C-alpha positions as a Markdown table, in Angstrom:
| # | Residue | x | y | z |
|---|---|---|---|---|
| 1 | Thr | 112.5 | -11.9 | 97.4 |
| 2 | Asp | 108.7 | -11.8 | 96.8 |
| 3 | Arg | 108.6 | -8.0 | 96.6 |
| 4 | Lys | 107.4 | -6.6 | 93.3 |
| 5 | Lys | 109.5 | -4.1 | 91.5 |
| 6 | Leu | 108.0 | -0.6 | 91.2 |
| 7 | His | 108.5 | 1.2 | 88.0 |
| 8 | Thr | 108.6 | 5.0 | 88.4 |
| 9 | Ala | 108.8 | 7.6 | 85.7 |
| 10 | Pro | 111.4 | 10.3 | 85.9 |
| 11 | Val | 110.3 | 13.4 | 87.8 |
| 12 | Arg | 110.7 | 15.6 | 84.8 |
| 13 | Gln | 108.1 | 13.6 | 82.9 |
| 14 | Val | 105.6 | 13.5 | 85.7 |
| 15 | Phe | 105.7 | 17.3 | 86.1 |
| 16 | Arg | 106.1 | 18.1 | 82.4 |
| 17 | Leu | 103.7 | 21.0 | 81.6 |
| 18 | Arg | 102.3 | 21.6 | 78.1 |
| 19 | Pro | 101.6 | 25.1 | 76.8 |
| 20 | Phe | 97.9 | 24.5 | 76.7 |
| 21 | His | 97.9 | 23.6 | 80.4 |
| 22 | Val | 99.9 | 26.7 | 81.2 |
| 23 | Leu | 97.4 | 28.9 | 79.3 |
| 24 | Val | 94.4 | 27.3 | 80.9 |
| 25 | Ala | 95.8 | 27.6 | 84.4 |
| 26 | Thr | 97.1 | 31.1 | 84.0 |
| 27 | Gly | 94.1 | 32.4 | 82.2 |
| 28 | Gly | 91.7 | 30.7 | 84.6 |
| 29 | Gly | 93.5 | 32.1 | 87.6 |
| 30 | Tyr | 93.4 | 35.6 | 86.2 |
| 31 | Ala | 89.7 | 35.3 | 85.4 |
| 32 | Gly | 89.1 | 34.3 | 89.0 |
| 33 | Tyr | 91.2 | 37.3 | 90.1 |
| 34 | Arg | 89.0 | 39.6 | 87.9 |
| 35 | Lys | 85.8 | 38.1 | 89.5 |
| 36 | Tyr | 87.2 | 39.0 | 92.9 |
| 37 | Glu | 88.0 | 42.6 | 91.6 |
| 38 | Asp | 84.4 | 42.8 | 90.3 |
| 39 | Tyr | 83.0 | 41.8 | 93.7 |
| 40 | Lys | 85.0 | 44.6 | 95.4 |
| 41 | Leu | 83.8 | 47.1 | 92.9 |
| 42 | Lys | 80.2 | 46.1 | 93.5 |
| 43 | Gln | 80.7 | 46.6 | 97.2 |
| 44 | Leu | 82.0 | 50.1 | 96.7 |
| 45 | Glu | 79.1 | 51.0 | 94.4 |
| 46 | Lys | 76.6 | 49.8 | 97.1 |
| 47 | Arg | 78.3 | 52.2 | 99.5 |
| 48 | Gly | 77.8 | 55.0 | 97.0 |
| 49 | Ile | 81.5 | 55.4 | 96.2 |
| 50 | Glu | 82.2 | 56.3 | 92.6 |
| 51 | Val | 84.7 | 53.9 | 91.0 |
| 52 | Pro | 87.1 | 55.3 | 88.5 |
| 53 | Val | 87.3 | 53.6 | 85.1 |
| 54 | Arg | 90.4 | 51.4 | 84.6 |
| 55 | Leu | 90.6 | 49.8 | 81.2 |
| 56 | Ala | 92.4 | 46.5 | 80.6 |
| 57 | Ser | 95.7 | 46.6 | 78.8 |
| 58 | Glu | 96.3 | 44.6 | 75.6 |
| 59 | Trp | 98.2 | 41.8 | 77.4 |
| 60 | Glu | 95.3 | 41.5 | 79.9 |
| 61 | Val | 92.8 | 41.1 | 77.1 |
| 62 | Ala | 95.1 | 38.6 | 75.4 |
| 63 | Leu | 95.4 | 36.6 | 78.6 |
| 64 | Tyr | 91.7 | 36.6 | 79.1 |
| 65 | Lys | 91.2 | 35.4 | 75.6 |
| 66 | Ser | 93.6 | 32.5 | 76.2 |
| 67 | Val | 91.0 | 30.9 | 78.4 |
| 68 | Pro | 89.1 | 28.4 | 76.1 |
| 69 | Thr | 85.7 | 29.9 | 76.7 |
| 70 | Arg | 84.3 | 28.7 | 73.4 |
| 71 | Leu | 85.3 | 25.1 | 74.2 |
| 72 | Leu | 83.9 | 25.4 | 77.7 |
| 73 | Ser | 80.7 | 26.9 | 76.4 |
| 74 | Arg | 80.2 | 24.0 | 74.0 |
| 75 | Ala | 80.8 | 21.6 | 76.8 |
| 76 | Trp | 78.4 | 23.5 | 79.0 |
| 77 | Gly | 75.8 | 23.3 | 76.2 |
| 78 | Arg | 76.2 | 19.5 | 76.0 |
| 79 | Leu | 75.9 | 19.2 | 79.7 |
| 80 | Asn | 72.7 | 21.2 | 79.6 |
| 81 | Gln | 71.2 | 18.7 | 77.2 |
| 82 | Val | 71.8 | 15.7 | 79.6 |
| 83 | Glu | 68.4 | 14.5 | 80.9 |
| 84 | Leu | 68.3 | 14.5 | 84.7 |
| 85 | Pro | 66.7 | 11.7 | 86.7 |
| 86 | Thr | 63.3 | 12.8 | 88.0 |
| 87 | Trp | 64.4 | 12.7 | 91.6 |
| 88 | Leu | 67.4 | 15.0 | 90.9 |
| 89 | Arg | 65.6 | 17.7 | 89.1 |
| 90 | Lys | 64.0 | 19.5 | 92.0 |
| 91 | Pro | 67.3 | 19.8 | 94.1 |
| 92 | Val | 69.3 | 21.0 | 91.1 |
| 93 | Tyr | 66.8 | 23.5 | 89.9 |
| 94 | Ser | 66.1 | 24.7 | 93.4 |
| 95 | Leu | 69.8 | 25.4 | 93.9 |
| 96 | Tyr | 69.8 | 27.5 | 90.7 |
| 97 | Ile | 66.6 | 29.3 | 91.7 |
| 98 | Trp | 68.1 | 30.2 | 95.1 |
| 99 | Thr | 71.5 | 31.3 | 93.7 |
| 100 | Phe | 70.1 | 33.6 | 91.0 |
| 101 | Gly | 66.8 | 34.7 | 92.5 |
| 102 | Val | 64.5 | 33.1 | 89.8 |
| 103 | Asn | 60.8 | 33.8 | 90.2 |
| 104 | Met | 59.2 | 30.5 | 89.2 |
| 105 | Lys | 55.7 | 31.9 | 89.9 |
| 106 | Glu | 55.9 | 33.6 | 86.5 |
| 107 | Ala | 56.8 | 30.4 | 84.7 |
| 108 | Ala | 54.1 | 28.8 | 82.5 |
| 109 | Val | 55.0 | 25.5 | 84.1 |
| 110 | Glu | 56.0 | 25.8 | 87.8 |
| 111 | Asp | 56.5 | 22.1 | 88.4 |
| 112 | Leu | 60.3 | 21.6 | 88.4 |
| 113 | His | 59.9 | 17.9 | 87.5 |
| 114 | His | 58.6 | 19.0 | 84.1 |
| 115 | Tyr | 62.0 | 20.2 | 82.9 |
| 116 | Arg | 64.0 | 17.3 | 81.6 |
| 117 | Asn | 67.3 | 19.1 | 81.5 |
| 118 | Leu | 69.0 | 22.4 | 82.4 |
| 119 | Ser | 68.5 | 23.7 | 78.8 |
| 120 | Glu | 64.7 | 23.3 | 79.1 |
| 121 | Phe | 64.7 | 25.0 | 82.4 |
| 122 | Phe | 66.8 | 28.0 | 81.1 |
| 123 | Arg | 64.4 | 28.4 | 78.2 |
| 124 | Arg | 61.3 | 28.2 | 80.2 |
| 125 | Lys | 58.3 | 30.1 | 79.0 |
| 126 | Leu | 56.3 | 32.6 | 81.0 |
| 127 | Lys | 52.6 | 32.9 | 81.7 |
| 128 | Pro | 50.9 | 35.1 | 79.1 |
| 129 | Gln | 49.9 | 37.7 | 81.8 |
| 130 | Ala | 53.3 | 37.8 | 83.4 |
| 131 | Arg | 54.7 | 40.3 | 80.9 |
| 132 | Pro | 52.1 | 42.7 | 79.5 |
| 133 | Val | 53.3 | 44.5 | 76.4 |
| 134 | Cys | 53.1 | 48.3 | 76.6 |
| 135 | Cys | 50.8 | 49.6 | 73.8 |
| 136 | Val | 51.4 | 53.3 | 74.4 |
| 137 | His | 55.2 | 53.6 | 73.8 |
| 138 | Ser | 56.8 | 52.9 | 70.4 |
| 139 | Val | 59.8 | 50.9 | 71.7 |
| 140 | Ile | 59.7 | 48.3 | 74.5 |
| 141 | Ser | 62.3 | 46.2 | 76.2 |
| 142 | Pro | 62.9 | 43.1 | 74.2 |
| 143 | Ser | 63.9 | 41.1 | 77.3 |
| 144 | Asp | 64.3 | 41.1 | 81.1 |
| 145 | Gly | 67.6 | 42.6 | 82.3 |
| 146 | Lys | 69.5 | 45.5 | 83.5 |
| 147 | Ile | 70.0 | 48.8 | 81.6 |
| 148 | Leu | 73.7 | 49.3 | 81.2 |
| 149 | Asn | 73.5 | 52.4 | 79.0 |
| 150 | Phe | 71.3 | 54.3 | 76.6 |
| 151 | Gly | 71.2 | 57.6 | 74.7 |
| 152 | Gln | 72.3 | 59.2 | 71.4 |
| 153 | Val | 75.2 | 57.7 | 69.4 |
| 154 | Lys | 77.9 | 60.4 | 69.1 |
| 155 | Asn | 81.1 | 60.5 | 67.0 |
| 156 | Cys | 80.5 | 56.9 | 65.7 |
| 157 | Glu | 81.1 | 55.7 | 69.3 |
| 158 | Val | 78.6 | 53.8 | 71.4 |
| 159 | Glu | 78.9 | 53.4 | 75.2 |
| 160 | Gln | 78.7 | 49.9 | 76.6 |
| 161 | Val | 78.8 | 51.3 | 80.1 |
| 162 | Lys | 79.4 | 54.8 | 81.3 |
| 163 | Gly | 82.8 | 56.0 | 80.1 |
| 164 | Val | 83.7 | 52.9 | 78.1 |
| 165 | Thr | 82.9 | 52.9 | 74.4 |
| 166 | Tyr | 83.2 | 50.8 | 71.2 |
| 167 | Ser | 83.2 | 51.6 | 67.5 |
| 168 | Leu | 79.8 | 51.6 | 65.8 |
| 169 | Glu | 81.3 | 50.4 | 62.5 |
| 170 | Ser | 83.3 | 47.6 | 64.2 |
| 171 | Phe | 80.2 | 46.4 | 66.1 |
| 172 | Leu | 77.8 | 46.4 | 63.1 |
| 173 | Gly | 80.4 | 45.7 | 60.4 |
| 174 | Pro | 80.6 | 47.4 | 57.0 |
| 175 | Arg | 77.6 | 48.9 | 55.3 |
| 176 | Ile | 75.1 | 46.5 | 53.8 |
| 177 | Ser | 74.0 | 46.9 | 50.2 |
| 178 | Thr | 71.3 | 49.6 | 49.8 |
| 179 | Glu | 69.3 | 47.1 | 47.9 |
| 180 | Glu | 68.9 | 45.0 | 51.0 |
| 181 | Ile | 68.2 | 47.8 | 53.5 |
| 182 | Asn | 67.1 | 51.3 | 53.2 |
| 183 | Phe | 70.4 | 53.1 | 53.8 |
| 184 | Ser | 70.6 | 56.7 | 52.9 |
| 185 | Gln | 72.5 | 57.6 | 49.7 |
| 186 | Ala | 75.0 | 59.7 | 51.6 |
| 187 | Pro | 78.2 | 60.9 | 50.0 |
| 188 | Pro | 81.2 | 58.6 | 50.6 |
| 189 | Gly | 82.9 | 61.2 | 52.7 |
| 190 | Asn | 80.1 | 61.0 | 55.4 |
| 191 | Ser | 80.8 | 59.1 | 58.6 |
| 192 | Phe | 79.4 | 55.6 | 59.1 |
| 193 | Gln | 76.9 | 57.0 | 61.6 |
| 194 | Gln | 75.6 | 59.5 | 59.1 |
| 195 | Gln | 75.2 | 56.8 | 56.5 |
| 196 | Leu | 72.9 | 54.9 | 58.8 |
| 197 | Val | 70.5 | 57.8 | 59.2 |
| 198 | Thr | 68.0 | 57.6 | 56.3 |
| 199 | Lys | 65.8 | 60.6 | 57.1 |
| 200 | Glu | 66.7 | 64.3 | 57.5 |
| 201 | Gly | 66.4 | 65.5 | 61.1 |
| 202 | Asn | 66.7 | 62.1 | 62.7 |
| 203 | Glu | 69.3 | 60.9 | 65.2 |
| 204 | Leu | 70.9 | 57.5 | 66.0 |
| 205 | Tyr | 70.1 | 56.1 | 69.4 |
| 206 | His | 71.3 | 53.0 | 71.3 |
| 207 | Cys | 70.3 | 51.0 | 74.4 |
| 208 | Val | 72.3 | 48.2 | 76.1 |
| 209 | Ile | 70.4 | 45.5 | 78.2 |
| 210 | Tyr | 72.3 | 42.9 | 80.2 |
| 211 | Leu | 70.6 | 39.6 | 80.9 |
| 212 | Ala | 71.7 | 38.0 | 84.1 |
| 213 | Pro | 71.6 | 34.1 | 84.6 |
| 214 | Gly | 68.4 | 34.4 | 86.6 |
| 215 | Asp | 66.5 | 36.4 | 84.0 |
| 216 | Tyr | 64.0 | 35.2 | 81.5 |
| 217 | His | 66.2 | 34.0 | 78.6 |
| 218 | Cys | 64.0 | 34.6 | 75.6 |
| 219 | Phe | 63.9 | 37.9 | 73.7 |
| 220 | His | 61.2 | 39.5 | 71.7 |
| 221 | Ser | 60.7 | 42.2 | 69.0 |
| 222 | Pro | 61.1 | 45.6 | 70.6 |
| 223 | Thr | 58.9 | 47.4 | 68.0 |
| 224 | Asp | 57.0 | 46.9 | 64.8 |
| 225 | Trp | 59.7 | 46.5 | 62.2 |
| 226 | Thr | 61.0 | 44.5 | 59.2 |
| 227 | Val | 64.2 | 42.4 | 59.4 |
| 228 | Ser | 65.9 | 42.3 | 56.1 |
| 229 | His | 69.5 | 41.1 | 56.9 |
| 230 | Arg | 71.4 | 39.0 | 59.4 |
| 231 | Arg | 75.2 | 39.3 | 60.0 |
| 232 | His | 76.9 | 36.7 | 62.3 |
| 233 | Phe | 80.3 | 37.5 | 63.8 |
| 234 | Pro | 82.0 | 34.4 | 65.3 |
| 235 | Gly | 84.3 | 35.5 | 68.1 |
| 236 | Ser | 85.3 | 35.2 | 71.7 |
| 237 | Leu | 82.9 | 34.3 | 74.5 |
| 238 | Met | 84.1 | 36.5 | 77.3 |
| 239 | Ser | 81.8 | 37.4 | 80.2 |
| 240 | Val | 79.6 | 40.5 | 79.5 |
| 241 | Asn | 78.6 | 41.2 | 83.1 |
| 242 | Pro | 78.8 | 45.0 | 84.0 |
| 243 | Gly | 82.2 | 44.6 | 85.8 |
| 244 | Val | 83.9 | 43.2 | 82.7 |
| 245 | Ala | 82.1 | 45.6 | 80.4 |
| 246 | Arg | 83.6 | 48.4 | 82.5 |
| 247 | Trp | 87.0 | 46.9 | 82.2 |
| 248 | Ile | 87.4 | 45.8 | 78.5 |
| 249 | Lys | 87.0 | 48.4 | 75.9 |
| 250 | Glu | 85.1 | 47.2 | 72.8 |
| 251 | Leu | 84.1 | 44.0 | 74.6 |
| 252 | Phe | 81.0 | 43.6 | 72.5 |
| 253 | Cys | 83.2 | 43.8 | 69.3 |
| 254 | His | 85.4 | 41.0 | 70.6 |
| 255 | Asn | 82.5 | 38.6 | 71.4 |
| 256 | Glu | 80.4 | 36.5 | 69.1 |
| 257 | Arg | 77.2 | 38.3 | 68.1 |
| 258 | Val | 74.2 | 38.1 | 65.7 |
| 259 | Val | 73.2 | 41.5 | 64.2 |
| 260 | Leu | 69.7 | 41.8 | 62.8 |
| 261 | Thr | 69.1 | 44.9 | 60.7 |
| 262 | Gly | 66.1 | 46.3 | 59.0 |
| 263 | Asp | 63.8 | 49.3 | 59.2 |
| 264 | Trp | 60.9 | 50.6 | 61.1 |
| 265 | Lys | 58.6 | 53.6 | 60.6 |
| 266 | His | 61.3 | 56.1 | 61.4 |
| 267 | Gly | 64.2 | 54.5 | 59.4 |
| 268 | Phe | 67.1 | 52.2 | 60.3 |
| 269 | Phe | 66.6 | 49.7 | 63.1 |
| 270 | Ser | 68.9 | 46.9 | 64.5 |
| 271 | Leu | 68.9 | 44.4 | 67.3 |
| 272 | Thr | 72.1 | 42.6 | 68.2 |
| 273 | Ala | 72.3 | 39.5 | 70.4 |
| 274 | Val | 75.8 | 39.3 | 72.0 |
| 275 | Gly | 77.1 | 36.0 | 73.1 |
| 276 | Ala | 79.1 | 35.4 | 76.4 |
| 277 | Thr | 80.7 | 32.7 | 78.4 |
| 278 | Asn | 78.4 | 29.6 | 78.6 |
| 279 | Val | 76.1 | 31.4 | 76.1 |
| 280 | Gly | 77.6 | 30.1 | 72.9 |
| 281 | Ser | 74.1 | 29.3 | 71.5 |
| 282 | Ile | 72.1 | 32.2 | 70.1 |
| 283 | Arg | 68.9 | 31.1 | 68.4 |
| 284 | Ile | 66.8 | 33.2 | 66.1 |
| 285 | Tyr | 63.4 | 31.5 | 65.6 |
| 286 | Phe | 62.9 | 32.4 | 61.9 |
| 287 | Asp | 66.5 | 31.8 | 60.9 |
| 288 | Gln | 67.2 | 28.0 | 60.6 |
| 289 | Asp | 70.5 | 28.6 | 58.9 |
| 290 | Leu | 72.1 | 30.3 | 61.8 |
| 291 | His | 74.6 | 28.2 | 63.8 |
| 292 | Thr | 76.6 | 29.9 | 66.5 |
| 293 | Asn | 79.7 | 28.8 | 68.5 |
| 294 | Ser | 81.0 | 26.6 | 65.7 |
| 295 | Pro | 84.3 | 24.7 | 66.6 |
| 296 | Ser | 86.0 | 26.2 | 63.5 |
| 297 | Tyr | 85.9 | 29.9 | 62.8 |
| 298 | Ser | 88.1 | 32.6 | 61.4 |
| 299 | Lys | 89.0 | 35.4 | 63.7 |
| 300 | Gly | 87.6 | 38.7 | 62.5 |
| 301 | Ser | 85.4 | 37.1 | 60.0 |
| 302 | Tyr | 81.6 | 37.4 | 59.6 |
| 303 | Asn | 78.9 | 36.0 | 57.3 |
| 304 | Asp | 75.9 | 37.6 | 55.9 |
| 305 | Phe | 72.4 | 36.4 | 55.1 |
| 306 | Ser | 69.6 | 38.3 | 53.4 |
| 307 | Phe | 66.0 | 37.7 | 54.1 |
| 308 | Ile | 65.0 | 39.5 | 50.9 |
| 309 | Ser | 64.6 | 37.2 | 47.9 |
| 310 | Asn | 62.6 | 36.8 | 44.7 |
| 311 | Asn | 59.7 | 35.3 | 46.7 |
| 312 | Asn | 60.0 | 37.7 | 49.6 |
| 313 | Lys | 60.6 | 41.4 | 48.6 |
| 314 | Glu | 59.9 | 42.8 | 52.1 |
| 315 | Gly | 61.9 | 40.7 | 54.5 |
| 316 | Ile | 60.6 | 39.3 | 57.9 |
| 317 | Pro | 57.9 | 41.4 | 59.4 |
| 318 | Met | 58.0 | 41.5 | 63.3 |
| 319 | Arg | 55.3 | 42.8 | 65.5 |
| 320 | Lys | 56.0 | 44.5 | 68.8 |
| 321 | Gly | 56.3 | 41.8 | 71.6 |
| 322 | Glu | 56.5 | 38.9 | 69.1 |
| 323 | His | 58.9 | 36.0 | 70.0 |
| 324 | Leu | 62.2 | 36.6 | 68.3 |
| 325 | Gly | 64.9 | 34.4 | 69.8 |
| 326 | Glu | 66.6 | 33.0 | 72.9 |
| 327 | Phe | 69.9 | 32.6 | 74.7 |
| 328 | Asn | 70.9 | 29.5 | 76.6 |
| 329 | Leu | 71.9 | 31.2 | 79.8 |
| 330 | Gly | 71.9 | 35.0 | 79.6 |
| 331 | Ser | 73.8 | 37.7 | 77.8 |
| 332 | Thr | 73.4 | 41.2 | 76.3 |
| 333 | Ile | 71.1 | 42.8 | 73.7 |
| 334 | Val | 72.1 | 46.0 | 72.0 |
| 335 | Leu | 69.5 | 48.1 | 70.1 |
| 336 | Ile | 70.8 | 50.8 | 67.6 |
| 337 | Phe | 68.1 | 52.6 | 65.8 |
| 338 | Glu | 67.2 | 55.8 | 64.0 |
| 339 | Ala | 64.5 | 58.1 | 65.4 |
| 340 | Pro | 63.4 | 61.8 | 65.3 |
| 341 | Lys | 65.2 | 64.2 | 67.6 |
| 342 | Asp | 62.3 | 64.4 | 70.0 |
| 343 | Phe | 62.6 | 60.7 | 70.9 |
| 344 | Lys | 63.0 | 60.3 | 74.7 |
| 345 | Phe | 64.1 | 57.3 | 76.8 |
| 346 | Asn | 62.1 | 56.6 | 79.9 |
| 347 | Leu | 65.0 | 54.9 | 81.7 |
| 348 | Lys | 67.7 | 55.2 | 84.3 |
| 349 | Ala | 71.2 | 53.6 | 83.9 |
| 350 | Gly | 71.4 | 50.5 | 86.2 |
| 351 | Gln | 67.7 | 50.0 | 86.5 |
| 352 | Lys | 66.1 | 46.6 | 86.2 |
| 353 | Ile | 63.6 | 46.2 | 83.4 |
| 354 | Arg | 61.3 | 43.5 | 82.2 |
| 355 | Phe | 60.2 | 42.4 | 78.8 |
| 356 | Gly | 57.2 | 44.5 | 77.6 |
| 357 | Glu | 58.0 | 47.6 | 79.6 |
| 358 | Ala | 58.6 | 50.9 | 77.8 |
| 359 | Leu | 62.1 | 51.9 | 76.7 |
| 360 | Gly | 61.1 | 55.2 | 75.1 |
| 361 | Ser | 58.8 | 57.0 | 72.8 |
| 362 | Leu | 58.2 | 60.2 | 70.8 |
């Protein structure tokens, strides 16, 4: 008689699934499956076995996009800002260093207790002598990373990895006004690629650099140039590691990115910072108006900002090797620029490169 009554909810209410939960569970599970597939591909590559290209279908891309990567990236960003107790800093950072092979001997501050949170650790500065800037070659690597692809742009298509391309116009967006940047006055019938080339006899070149989580996360100016325009594309934040880049066509066009355009001594020059999962924050040091990974955005939209004004007719001059911006974890940088036909890259696809080392020269 003293027993208490237990109130139980109907089974159908306990196990009721909402659409959001289904999407997260399904998308997350599929993302895990893709990670496993990437691991198997890497093992085959290590054994020297050539892996055929298999592109994702539309439903696979849609399923991947159903994972709330933008929300997760914002949550990760807030977690990074949480100040860690002094006693916890060394164990946490040491685990990260061991996992991703970080070389702390290059850091300006080697003492792990100095970094109050993960964000400060990710954005650590290097010792001045750690990355000497090449003075001989005209274009240097703007960051540490891995060379995914490079070469001439052909047929308005750019390779993100070997055999997988994306549209040049979709990536950069529509032409910018000729008043803001020195575009050629090409006839309307010319292709988008031809309209970017400002000098006769020049070609359009590209280089894709992937920044892994263990790499130095700041990026620098790859040459002496003037930045006249910024275009921000809000978008997805899918992973940009080489395995996913080999799987999803036009991956860089799906993801959030910041396109800086201007000119250098040979004509058109652009640097694009591409966002990725857990890298919703892209910072450009001289652009205080830029805010990436905003909670509200319109799919397929972009916003423009001109650095040319009544008070500044030239734009933002950048010197080779000068600090330009930073990622919060690691991502991808794409260079697209105009140069004479005798421009040569001093690279091999898949090689590791460090900020300051030569990309190519005339």
